[in-house]
Amino acid sequence: MKNQNLYNYILTIADNSLILAQRLGELCGHGPNLETDIALTNISLDLLGQTRSYYQYAAKISGEDKTEDDIAFLRIEREYKNCLLVEQPNTHFGYVIGRQFLFDVYHFMLMEKLQNSKDETLTAIAKKSIKEVSYHKRFSSDWIKRLGDGTEESNVKMQEAIDDLWRYTDELFLMTEAEKIMVKEGIGIDVSSFKEKYYEEVAEVLKDATLNVPENKYFTKGGKEGVHTEHMGYILADLQYMQRTYPNMTW
Amino acid sequence: MSEKNIKNLEEIFEARIARDEKIEPKDWMPEKYRQTHIRQISQHAHSEIIGMLPEGNWITRAPSLRRKAALLAKVQDEAGHGLYLYSACETLGISRDELYEQLHSGKAKYSSIFNYPTITWADMGAIGWLVDGAAIINQVPLCNTSFGPYARAMVRVCKEESFHQRQGFEIMLTLCRGSEEQKAMAQDALNRWWWPSLMMLGPTDAESVHTEQSMKWKLKRKSNDELRQQFIDQTVPQADLLGITVPDPDLKWNEETGHYDFGEIDWDEFWQVVKGHGPCNKERMNARVNAWNNGEWVRDAAMAYAEKNANKKVAKAS
Amino acid sequence: MTEKRNWPLWEIFVRSKNGLEHRHFGSLHAADAEMALENARDVYTRRNEGVSIWVVESKHITASNPEQNGEMFEPAQDKVYRHPTFYDLPDEVKHM
Ligand SMILES: [Fe+2]
Ligand SMILES: [Fe+2]
Ligand SMILES: [Fe+2]
């Protein structure tokens, strides 16, 4: 593939949307209220839409006879480049909101920058996505505050989720080989450049929510390089079930 | 109020409905009208949200991104339908929480069809095509029902339903044009969903209790058997088009009546499922009860937060 | 724990496009006004139905009593002089 680096770069962004959409999809019909169900499904649909735009583009530049679905469903686990954060399970609603919030703040900053990429397709996708992501961020921040500053029980639960998920945040700012090369070409974004801003913004919301900013400095990484947590295999087992069981068919 | 007075009011009330006037929540209404509507609308609302579960079961496993998005949007719509209908019901003076309580305790019923399992992807096609299809037949006449909030909710619901049936049929069509395995999957789904879909339109007229009153209040326009016939007449040609076979050896076009004749429905099965002994009654109810119970701390937190903030605002204003 | 309270009911009004009035779309439950707005957006404008949303907690709406409909609304029925067709003008007068 002659655009291997761009291709890989697109996947590091797109796979996050796919896997998070998949996690949110598990919740549909099982949320705390009809209204929250509908809201989370909307977020999932936004992410799925973004995923498709990225994959369609990746398929096009691959120079091979690929479709968005080949990319979504037919890779081995090591080839998925999503960060570990988005694959974490829906342990309870605090985790759903915590995961969403920690990702949304990052996602928004990334989209902000990606709007100015030299790559026109990525720019266009970012311009469309940023409105969606901006809404996601508002939604998840509001809920962080509600749960953090709600009842004693909800405060404990929300803190538990933030504490647990915290160790996956550092990875968001690690640069893979493909990212570094794409930054040089003016296409990719140097994610490490907004790391500080990210932690500031997150801390501010947590403070508002009467939650503690975890002091844990031990982080876990690997997702962006394709080394995932144990959850990922099960996510893919669901995701790929049909395509693997019935190969080469149209659905 | 004296009995004579009430009788008078009732006559005026019935006359309004007969003139096709709408009844609005604050209007005087006979207690029986209120109770019947609470029962029917909430049953309908429960069906929408229980109905999310069998299809929700396939969201993570949908075979393509396009199908996944469509299915998610569809299941989300059903949540919306539940919400519109609970809201309509609430105008009659009962809260959504009370209605949930009735559902969770087993007091309230919901459509039996959702107690069947979804075991293959083709079931997503069959449900959209047959179950939403039968639902539309049931629901379209309700857009003109006498109780205003219910009628308005149904207008919205029906507008959204049409995409559901189309996406279901498209899934079936794609399967039927696909490999032998896919076609077999489609046939198998039709085999399993056909009879329950016919049952969905309710017991035969001979056994149906509420019909006459419901007709008067425009909760029903046609009898169950008429609706069932309509459903069969419209669906059989679609099955032919798909090239799959309706699992009824007695199914035959009748030149004379201009309708399809069809075989005996297994009403024992129907009543068994209604009474709670279908393949998934327990699973469905557990899923709803768990979602509600596990969500309690979340709902409480949001309420506590809202109250704190309202207090803060008041403090600022003074 | 505090006494259990359920999310209150809100009435949702949506402007479908600029130039049109907000119209009552339905209701939903939310803990506070922000959530009501967000929920309204997700529930009632999924298909591009709106450009502006109002939410108001249902308990703040005061409704007229239908039993007083006679005195409330019937007196307006015979005030035909409020309608343009009440006035006879010769056909030669156009555009009035
Ligand atoms: Fe339905
Ligand atoms: Fe529905
Ligand atoms: Fe539907």
XYZ file of C-alpha atoms and ligand atoms in Angstrom:
668
model
C 0.000 0.000 0.000
C 1.536 3.273 -0.984
C -0.311 5.339 1.590
C 0.369 2.983 4.457
C 1.130 5.740 6.933
C -1.941 7.786 6.143
C -4.000 4.605 6.219
C -2.677 3.714 9.658
C -3.145 7.243 10.815
C -6.811 7.243 9.842
C -7.310 4.029 11.777
C -5.815 5.453 14.981
C -8.584 8.034 14.903
C -11.411 5.983 13.438
C -11.052 2.886 15.596
C -11.759 4.947 18.704
C -15.107 5.966 17.271
C -15.954 2.430 16.217
C -15.157 0.760 19.515
C -16.816 3.425 21.624
C -19.917 3.276 19.420
C -19.922 -0.477 19.923
C -19.709 -0.146 23.703
C -22.540 2.386 23.740
C -24.558 0.126 21.481
C -24.534 -2.533 24.192
C -26.472 -0.186 26.439
C -29.413 0.542 24.180
C -32.495 -0.495 26.139
C -30.677 -0.934 29.425
C -30.038 2.626 30.615
C -31.312 4.313 33.772
C -34.103 6.068 31.916
C -35.664 6.215 28.469
C -34.319 9.717 27.973
C -30.723 8.735 28.740
C -31.059 5.687 26.513
C -32.053 7.876 23.627
C -29.240 10.342 24.322
C -26.516 7.695 24.510
C -27.798 6.059 21.360
C -27.493 9.398 19.611
C -23.859 9.599 20.638
C -23.297 6.074 19.431
C -24.873 6.936 16.087
C -22.711 10.041 15.732
C -19.596 7.980 16.366
C -20.703 5.322 13.945
C -21.245 7.937 11.278
C -17.746 9.288 11.831
C -16.322 5.785 11.701
C -17.900 5.190 8.338
C -16.534 8.410 6.863
C -13.011 7.567 8.004
C -13.159 3.955 6.836
C -14.590 4.904 3.468
C -11.685 7.224 3.032
C -9.192 4.638 4.256
C -10.684 2.078 1.873
C -10.317 4.492 -0.995
C -6.690 5.328 -0.366
C -5.737 1.724 0.401
C -5.483 1.130 -3.329
C -6.845 -2.327 -2.679
C -10.333 -3.530 -3.330
C -11.506 -2.797 0.215
C -14.782 -1.579 1.698
C -15.580 0.183 4.964
C -16.863 -3.133 6.276
C -13.667 -5.009 5.455
C -11.819 -2.499 7.564
C -14.366 -2.531 10.370
C -14.877 -6.262 10.619
C -12.023 -8.191 9.097
C -8.884 -7.244 10.926
C -7.160 -9.236 13.610
C -7.090 -7.751 17.070
C -3.517 -6.488 16.770
C -4.549 -4.371 13.797
C -7.113 -2.321 15.706
C -5.495 0.934 16.813
C -8.050 2.269 19.281
C -6.889 3.456 22.664
C -7.543 1.267 25.687
C -9.904 3.790 27.231
C -12.743 3.292 24.757
C -12.754 -0.490 25.080
C -13.364 -0.443 28.834
C -16.676 -2.055 29.816
C -19.971 -0.510 30.940
C -19.328 -1.602 34.514
C -21.952 0.834 35.747
C -23.317 4.147 34.566
C -20.460 5.992 36.252
C -18.027 4.154 33.996
C -20.101 4.935 30.929
C -20.040 8.624 31.736
C -16.442 8.645 32.934
C -15.196 6.912 29.792
C -17.244 9.216 27.618
C -16.050 12.350 29.357
C -12.363 11.421 29.408
C -12.586 10.624 25.728
C -14.774 13.577 24.693
C -12.403 16.209 26.049
C -9.568 14.626 24.084
C -11.699 14.027 21.019
C -12.820 17.622 20.888
C -9.269 18.957 21.053
C -8.189 16.541 18.365
C -11.035 17.548 16.039
C -10.288 21.197 16.638
C -6.798 20.677 15.272
C -7.712 18.203 12.590
C -9.919 20.831 10.971
C -6.687 22.445 9.813
C -5.076 19.336 8.428
C -3.550 19.535 4.968
C -5.654 16.546 4.040
C -8.962 17.838 2.717
C -10.988 14.753 3.477
C -9.818 14.656 7.066
C -10.530 18.358 7.369
C -14.054 17.833 6.103
C -14.707 14.941 8.472
C -13.324 16.943 11.396
C -15.499 19.938 10.570
C -18.600 17.797 10.606
C -17.565 15.798 13.669
C -16.628 18.701 15.858
C -20.239 19.797 16.226
C -21.208 16.327 17.315
C -18.264 15.957 19.652
C -18.873 19.352 21.168
C -22.330 18.166 22.113
C -20.999 14.874 23.478
C -18.578 16.772 25.660
C -21.300 18.974 27.053
C -23.488 15.974 27.709
C -20.798 13.969 29.492
C -19.471 16.955 31.470
C -22.986 17.740 32.686
C -23.404 14.163 33.798
C -20.016 14.107 35.513
C -21.250 17.015 37.590
C -24.615 15.447 38.301
C -23.080 12.210 39.466
C -20.089 13.742 41.221
C -22.120 16.362 43.004
C -25.359 14.384 43.308
C -25.722 12.020 46.245
C -23.063 10.513 48.456
C -23.515 7.211 46.718
C -23.182 8.692 43.256
C -20.094 10.622 44.300
C -18.409 7.415 45.443
C -19.382 5.605 42.269
C -18.288 8.397 39.964
C -14.977 8.720 41.786
C -14.445 4.985 41.532
C -14.924 5.110 37.779
C -12.630 8.093 37.290
C -9.959 6.486 39.457
C -10.164 3.258 37.469
C -10.200 4.869 34.051
C -7.521 7.405 34.800
C -4.654 5.104 33.927
C -5.843 4.913 30.320
C -5.685 8.665 29.741
C -1.964 9.060 29.247
C -2.018 6.809 26.218
C -4.181 9.287 24.354
C -1.131 11.498 23.991
C 1.440 8.932 22.921
C 2.559 9.274 19.346
C 2.740 6.226 17.104
C 5.115 6.018 14.158
C 2.319 6.778 11.711
C 1.281 9.824 13.705
C 4.788 11.200 13.780
C 5.212 10.841 10.042
C 1.820 12.385 9.364
C 2.610 15.326 11.617
C 5.714 15.958 9.531
C 3.602 16.000 6.392
C 1.205 18.513 7.881
C -1.635 16.023 7.810
C -1.535 14.547 11.280
C -1.925 16.210 14.654
C 0.668 16.285 17.359
C -1.581 15.047 20.139
C 1.111 15.546 22.760
C 0.757 19.269 22.150
C -2.567 19.522 23.960
C -1.893 17.090 26.763
C -1.476 19.788 29.354
C -4.577 21.611 28.232
C -6.466 18.326 28.400
C -5.570 17.631 32.006
C -6.402 21.195 32.944
C -9.837 21.039 31.423
C -10.559 17.631 32.892
C -9.422 18.779 36.322
C -11.668 21.785 36.149
C -14.782 19.737 35.454
C -13.847 17.197 38.110
C -13.387 19.981 40.601
C -16.768 21.426 39.707
C -18.183 17.987 40.234
C -16.594 17.782 43.706
C -14.453 14.877 42.484
C -10.773 14.371 43.144
C -8.266 14.438 40.361
C -6.531 11.070 40.710
C -2.927 11.306 41.733
C -2.050 8.002 40.151
C 0.926 8.395 37.885
C 1.050 4.790 36.697
C -0.439 4.515 33.280
C -1.275 1.662 30.952
C -0.762 1.813 27.234
C -0.760 -0.403 24.187
C -4.030 0.083 22.352
C -2.642 2.473 19.804
C -0.018 -0.127 18.958
C -2.604 -2.889 18.802
C -1.907 -4.428 22.195
C -5.273 -4.356 23.902
C -6.857 -5.229 27.225
C -8.570 -8.577 27.686
C -11.906 -6.958 26.869
C -11.042 -6.391 23.261
C -11.292 -9.999 22.167
C -14.880 -10.163 23.341
C -15.781 -6.903 21.687
C -14.436 -8.263 18.420
C -16.153 -11.605 18.928
C -19.458 -9.738 18.850
C -18.480 -7.212 16.250
C -17.070 -9.734 13.808
C -19.415 -12.607 14.530
C -21.431 -12.407 11.328
C -18.606 -11.562 8.970
C -16.418 -14.332 10.338
C -19.165 -16.952 10.411
C -20.427 -16.149 6.938
C -17.473 -14.847 4.958
C -17.813 -13.022 1.649
C -21.485 -12.253 1.737
C -23.513 -9.116 1.271
C -25.773 -8.009 4.068
C -72.756 14.638 41.407
C -76.057 12.847 41.130
C -76.399 9.711 39.065
C -78.691 11.458 36.677
C -76.152 14.195 36.167
C -73.422 11.710 35.390
C -75.630 9.913 32.968
C -76.251 13.191 31.257
C -72.561 13.996 31.092
C -71.861 10.561 29.685
C -74.373 11.071 26.934
C -72.846 14.394 26.008
C -69.419 12.797 26.118
C -70.347 9.912 23.839
C -72.045 12.300 21.463
C -68.869 14.365 21.207
C -66.863 11.303 20.280
C -69.490 10.253 17.790
C -69.163 13.693 16.171
C -65.432 12.979 15.852
C -64.527 15.584 18.447
C -61.326 14.894 20.368
C -61.265 14.429 24.108
C -58.494 16.337 25.862
C -56.982 15.446 29.244
C -58.763 18.054 31.330
C -62.159 17.378 29.824
C -64.646 15.493 31.907
C -64.557 11.807 31.038
C -66.190 8.685 32.404
C -63.914 6.837 34.799
C -64.103 3.798 32.575
C -62.794 5.812 29.639
C -59.860 6.973 31.714
C -59.044 3.490 32.989
C -59.392 1.854 29.593
C -57.083 4.429 28.074
C -54.509 4.121 30.819
C -54.545 0.384 30.276
C -54.332 0.454 26.506
C -51.828 3.305 26.150
C -49.516 1.976 28.831
C -49.699 -1.522 27.390
C -48.711 -0.010 24.104
C -45.862 1.952 25.724
C -44.601 -1.138 27.527
C -44.616 -3.036 24.236
C -42.424 -0.387 22.654
C -39.748 -0.548 25.326
C -39.831 -4.297 25.817
C -39.671 -4.430 22.040
C -36.270 -2.749 22.196
C -34.758 -5.833 23.798
C -35.018 -8.543 21.148
C -33.602 -6.208 18.518
C -31.125 -4.609 20.890
C -29.746 -8.113 21.169
C -28.215 -7.752 17.680
C -26.827 -4.237 17.732
C -23.314 -5.326 18.617
C -23.425 -8.135 16.064
C -24.955 -6.401 13.056
C -23.090 -7.602 9.972
C -22.253 -4.229 8.414
C -21.802 -0.672 9.602
C -24.797 0.472 7.607
C -27.011 -2.176 9.180
C -25.653 -1.396 12.619
C -26.533 2.277 12.289
C -30.007 1.504 10.946
C -30.715 -0.979 13.707
C -29.494 1.387 16.407
C -31.668 4.147 15.014
C -34.611 1.804 14.872
C -34.288 0.591 18.430
C -33.822 4.184 19.508
C -37.060 5.097 17.749
C -38.849 2.446 19.771
C -37.557 4.110 22.937
C -38.981 7.348 21.572
C -42.325 5.677 20.914
C -42.377 4.386 24.454
C -41.641 7.874 25.658
C -44.386 9.533 23.557
C -46.900 6.985 24.755
C -45.962 7.148 28.430
C -46.316 10.912 28.153
C -49.766 10.569 26.606
C -50.700 8.214 29.406
C -49.419 10.588 32.038
C -51.921 13.222 30.960
C -54.548 10.907 32.439
C -53.130 11.391 35.898
C -50.762 8.486 36.354
C -46.981 8.805 36.512
C -44.464 6.936 34.421
C -43.028 5.440 37.578
C -46.382 4.008 38.513
C -46.699 2.572 35.043
C -43.254 0.988 35.314
C -44.271 -0.407 38.663
C -47.251 -2.097 36.985
C -44.992 -3.511 34.293
C -42.330 -4.739 36.666
C -44.795 -6.370 39.012
C -46.337 -8.273 36.126
C -49.662 -6.492 36.506
C -49.437 -4.784 33.141
C -49.227 -6.653 29.877
C -47.217 -6.002 26.750
C -47.238 -7.450 23.287
C -46.429 -11.158 23.461
C -44.391 -11.145 20.296
C -41.403 -9.752 22.154
C -41.190 -12.861 24.279
C -39.767 -14.763 21.345
C -35.984 -14.983 21.016
C -33.957 -13.377 18.254
C -31.491 -16.076 17.345
C -30.220 -15.108 13.911
C -29.555 -11.902 12.026
C -32.513 -12.703 9.783
C -34.738 -12.157 12.794
C -33.931 -8.461 12.481
C -35.344 -8.605 8.991
C -38.376 -10.632 9.980
C -39.208 -8.384 12.920
C -39.019 -5.200 10.890
C -40.995 -6.682 8.050
C -43.618 -8.689 9.963
C -43.777 -7.327 13.501
C -43.504 -3.662 12.605
C -45.747 -4.434 9.651
C -48.448 -5.857 11.902
C -47.912 -2.999 14.344
C -48.498 -0.440 11.605
C -51.772 -2.111 10.683
C -52.795 -1.899 14.322
C -51.585 1.648 14.777
C -52.569 3.627 11.722
C -56.262 3.713 12.687
C -55.230 5.009 16.124
C -54.044 8.269 14.588
C -57.757 9.132 14.611
C -58.616 7.791 18.013
C -60.780 9.903 20.289
C -58.268 10.767 23.010
C -56.201 13.707 21.754
C -52.808 12.971 23.347
C -52.956 9.341 22.210
C -53.910 10.322 18.669
C -51.088 12.852 18.470
C -48.548 10.376 19.828
C -49.681 7.861 17.243
C -49.272 10.321 14.394
C -45.651 10.738 15.386
C -45.161 7.012 15.913
C -46.664 6.057 12.567
C -44.507 8.559 10.736
C -41.430 6.919 12.204
C -42.628 3.341 11.799
C -42.537 3.333 8.031
C -38.742 3.292 8.003
C -38.772 0.336 10.370
C -40.716 -1.906 8.100
C -38.695 -0.891 5.080
C -35.370 -1.576 6.755
C -36.687 -4.979 7.837
C -37.854 -5.852 4.377
C -34.575 -4.692 2.889
C -32.681 -7.020 5.222
C -34.890 -9.907 4.066
C -34.486 -8.962 0.440
C -30.722 -8.856 0.721
C -30.695 -12.266 2.387
C -32.992 -13.747 -0.214
C -30.796 -12.487 -3.009
C -27.700 -13.783 -1.254
C -26.147 -17.190 -0.708
C -28.019 -20.416 -0.015
C -27.154 -20.042 3.660
C -28.590 -16.556 3.751
C -31.762 -17.599 2.032
C -32.157 -20.489 4.457
C -31.670 -18.029 7.291
C -34.449 -15.838 5.902
C -36.790 -18.797 5.468
C -36.083 -19.985 8.987
C -36.886 -16.558 10.372
C -40.162 -16.409 8.470
C -41.021 -19.858 9.791
C -40.514 -18.754 13.351
C -42.075 -15.268 13.170
C -45.066 -15.846 10.934
C -47.489 -17.335 13.428
C -46.551 -15.110 16.350
C -47.056 -12.143 14.019
C -50.572 -13.289 13.221
C -51.232 -13.691 16.937
C -50.016 -10.159 17.469
C -53.236 -8.841 16.002
C -55.077 -10.245 18.994
C -57.441 -13.101 19.815
C -60.225 -13.943 17.385
C -63.285 -11.730 17.481
C -65.241 -14.463 19.210
C -62.853 -14.338 22.166
C -61.998 -10.678 22.196
C -63.558 -8.941 25.178
C -63.193 -5.219 24.754
C -64.037 -4.749 21.139
C -67.460 -3.110 21.171
C -66.636 -0.401 23.669
C -63.282 0.155 21.977
C -64.974 0.673 18.633
C -67.185 3.362 20.110
C -64.205 5.199 21.573
C -62.224 4.729 18.371
C -59.558 2.736 20.120
C -60.309 0.239 17.445
C -61.640 0.707 13.954
C -61.602 -2.827 12.680
C -61.891 -6.141 14.472
C -58.852 -8.312 15.185
C -59.866 -10.788 12.522
C -60.287 -8.077 9.913
C -56.872 -6.657 10.745
C -55.348 -10.121 10.580
C -56.865 -10.724 7.175
C -55.541 -7.373 5.990
C -52.087 -8.259 7.256
C -52.076 -11.645 5.546
C -53.393 -10.258 2.283
C -50.694 -7.645 2.143
C -47.828 -9.805 3.395
C -48.176 -13.001 1.389
C -47.370 -11.310 -1.941
C -44.306 -9.788 -0.282
C -43.149 -13.245 0.762
C -43.672 -14.389 -2.827
C -41.556 -11.511 -3.992
C -38.827 -12.555 -1.596
C -39.127 -16.118 -2.832
C -39.690 -17.636 0.588
C -42.620 -19.699 1.749
C -45.171 -18.798 4.373
C -45.239 -21.761 6.778
C -48.932 -22.520 6.389
C -49.972 -25.463 4.203
C -53.568 -24.215 4.243
C -52.727 -20.807 2.876
C -54.557 -20.334 -0.419
C -55.887 -17.451 -2.460
C -59.658 -17.461 -2.504
C -61.040 -16.022 -5.763
C -64.506 -15.716 -4.320
C -63.718 -13.725 -1.195
C -60.779 -11.903 -2.711
C -58.716 -12.850 0.356
C -56.291 -15.527 1.411
C -57.657 -18.447 3.369
C -55.302 -19.533 6.079
C -54.785 -22.289 8.615
C -55.629 -22.638 12.254
C -53.683 -20.444 14.669
C -52.336 -22.211 17.737
C -54.120 -20.179 20.385
C -52.853 -22.404 23.160
C -49.386 -21.157 22.389
C -50.669 -17.591 22.364
C -52.241 -17.867 25.805
C -49.234 -19.669 27.189
C -47.012 -16.756 26.193
C -49.526 -14.167 27.386
C -49.617 -15.881 30.756
C -45.877 -15.512 31.112
C -44.572 -18.844 29.886
C -43.134 -17.871 26.525
C -39.520 -18.517 25.650
C -38.216 -15.153 26.897
C -40.821 -13.640 29.248
C -38.484 -13.935 32.205
C -35.462 -12.561 30.377
C -37.356 -9.558 29.073
C -38.788 -8.682 32.444
C -35.459 -9.168 34.190
C -33.738 -6.888 31.700
C -36.263 -4.112 32.336
C -36.271 -4.516 36.093
C -32.472 -4.570 36.210
C -32.152 -1.495 34.032
C -34.570 0.334 36.287
C -33.049 -0.802 39.566
C -29.461 -0.295 38.460
C -30.386 3.158 37.278
C -31.927 4.280 40.533
C -28.767 5.824 41.976
C -28.267 7.708 38.712
C -31.771 9.152 38.716
C -31.492 10.040 42.392
C -28.159 11.740 41.827
C -29.527 13.879 39.011
C -32.449 14.894 41.173
C -30.256 15.729 44.148
C -27.971 17.765 41.920
C -30.896 19.651 40.417
C -32.245 20.480 43.848
C -28.881 21.692 45.100
C -28.487 23.913 42.096
C -32.000 25.275 42.334
C -31.169 26.236 45.905
C -27.965 27.887 44.756
C -29.886 29.898 42.182
C -32.412 30.996 44.752
C -29.615 31.997 47.071
C -28.088 34.114 44.348
C -31.358 35.777 43.404
C -32.207 36.943 46.894
C -30.648 9.104 51.808
C -33.047 11.863 50.860
C -36.664 11.151 50.154
C -37.154 9.573 46.774
C -38.253 12.014 44.100
C -38.773 11.235 40.467
C -37.648 13.378 37.579
C -40.391 15.892 36.910
C -42.284 16.208 33.656
C -41.442 18.958 31.139
C -43.394 20.284 28.192
C -41.398 20.718 25.017
C -41.947 23.417 22.424
C -40.043 23.334 19.157
C -39.646 25.914 16.412
C -39.385 23.881 13.215
C -37.798 26.684 11.266
C -37.258 30.391 11.604
C -40.406 32.311 10.857
C -42.636 29.746 12.508
C -43.822 29.801 16.103
C -42.749 27.298 18.717
C -45.254 24.488 18.759
C -45.980 22.029 21.537
C -44.240 18.784 20.546
C -44.794 16.635 23.597
C -43.299 16.046 26.979
C -40.518 14.160 28.717
C -38.825 13.703 32.064
C -35.682 15.482 33.211
C -34.076 16.398 36.486
C -33.356 20.005 35.538
C -33.804 22.505 32.729
C -30.461 21.782 31.067
C -31.224 18.106 30.964
C -34.706 18.832 29.675
C -33.208 20.790 26.787
C -30.702 18.064 26.007
C -33.333 15.359 26.215
C -35.682 17.381 24.059
C -32.992 17.733 21.441
C -32.368 13.996 21.440
C -35.994 12.932 21.618
C -37.849 15.445 19.490
C -35.364 16.715 16.902
C -33.674 13.488 15.802
C -35.006 13.942 12.301
C -34.071 17.539 11.883
C -37.392 18.805 13.169
C -36.188 21.926 14.910
C -34.059 25.040 15.141
C -35.060 26.194 18.611
C -36.411 24.519 21.723
C -38.288 25.803 24.755
C -38.798 23.664 27.817
C -41.057 24.415 30.738
C -41.768 22.263 33.716
C -45.322 21.025 33.352
C -46.322 22.089 36.847
C -45.710 25.720 35.897
C -48.374 25.671 33.241
C -51.750 26.968 34.294
C -54.539 25.689 32.116
C -58.025 27.013 31.645
C -60.738 24.804 33.014
C -62.801 23.122 30.291
C -65.851 23.240 32.548
C -65.727 27.005 32.205
C -65.409 26.824 28.436
C -68.823 28.414 28.141
C -67.908 31.639 29.850
C -64.330 31.557 28.599
C -64.852 31.109 24.905
C -68.458 31.390 23.853
C -68.766 35.156 24.381
C -66.309 35.578 21.510
C -68.508 33.651 19.120
C -71.020 36.398 18.393
C -68.514 39.210 18.042
C -68.644 38.886 14.310
C -67.672 42.517 13.859
C -64.113 41.464 14.679
C -63.881 39.657 11.368
C -63.329 41.432 8.060
C -66.177 39.613 6.331
C -68.626 41.452 8.607
C -68.224 44.577 6.515
C -69.929 44.930 3.151
C -67.970 46.872 0.619
C -68.717 47.411 -3.052
C -66.860 45.096 -5.410
C -65.031 48.048 -6.952
C -62.979 48.415 -3.808
C -60.135 46.030 -4.347
C -57.390 44.821 -2.055
C -58.962 45.681 1.281
Fe -43.518 -0.974 17.720
Fe -42.622 1.556 17.654
Fe -41.140 0.011 15.043
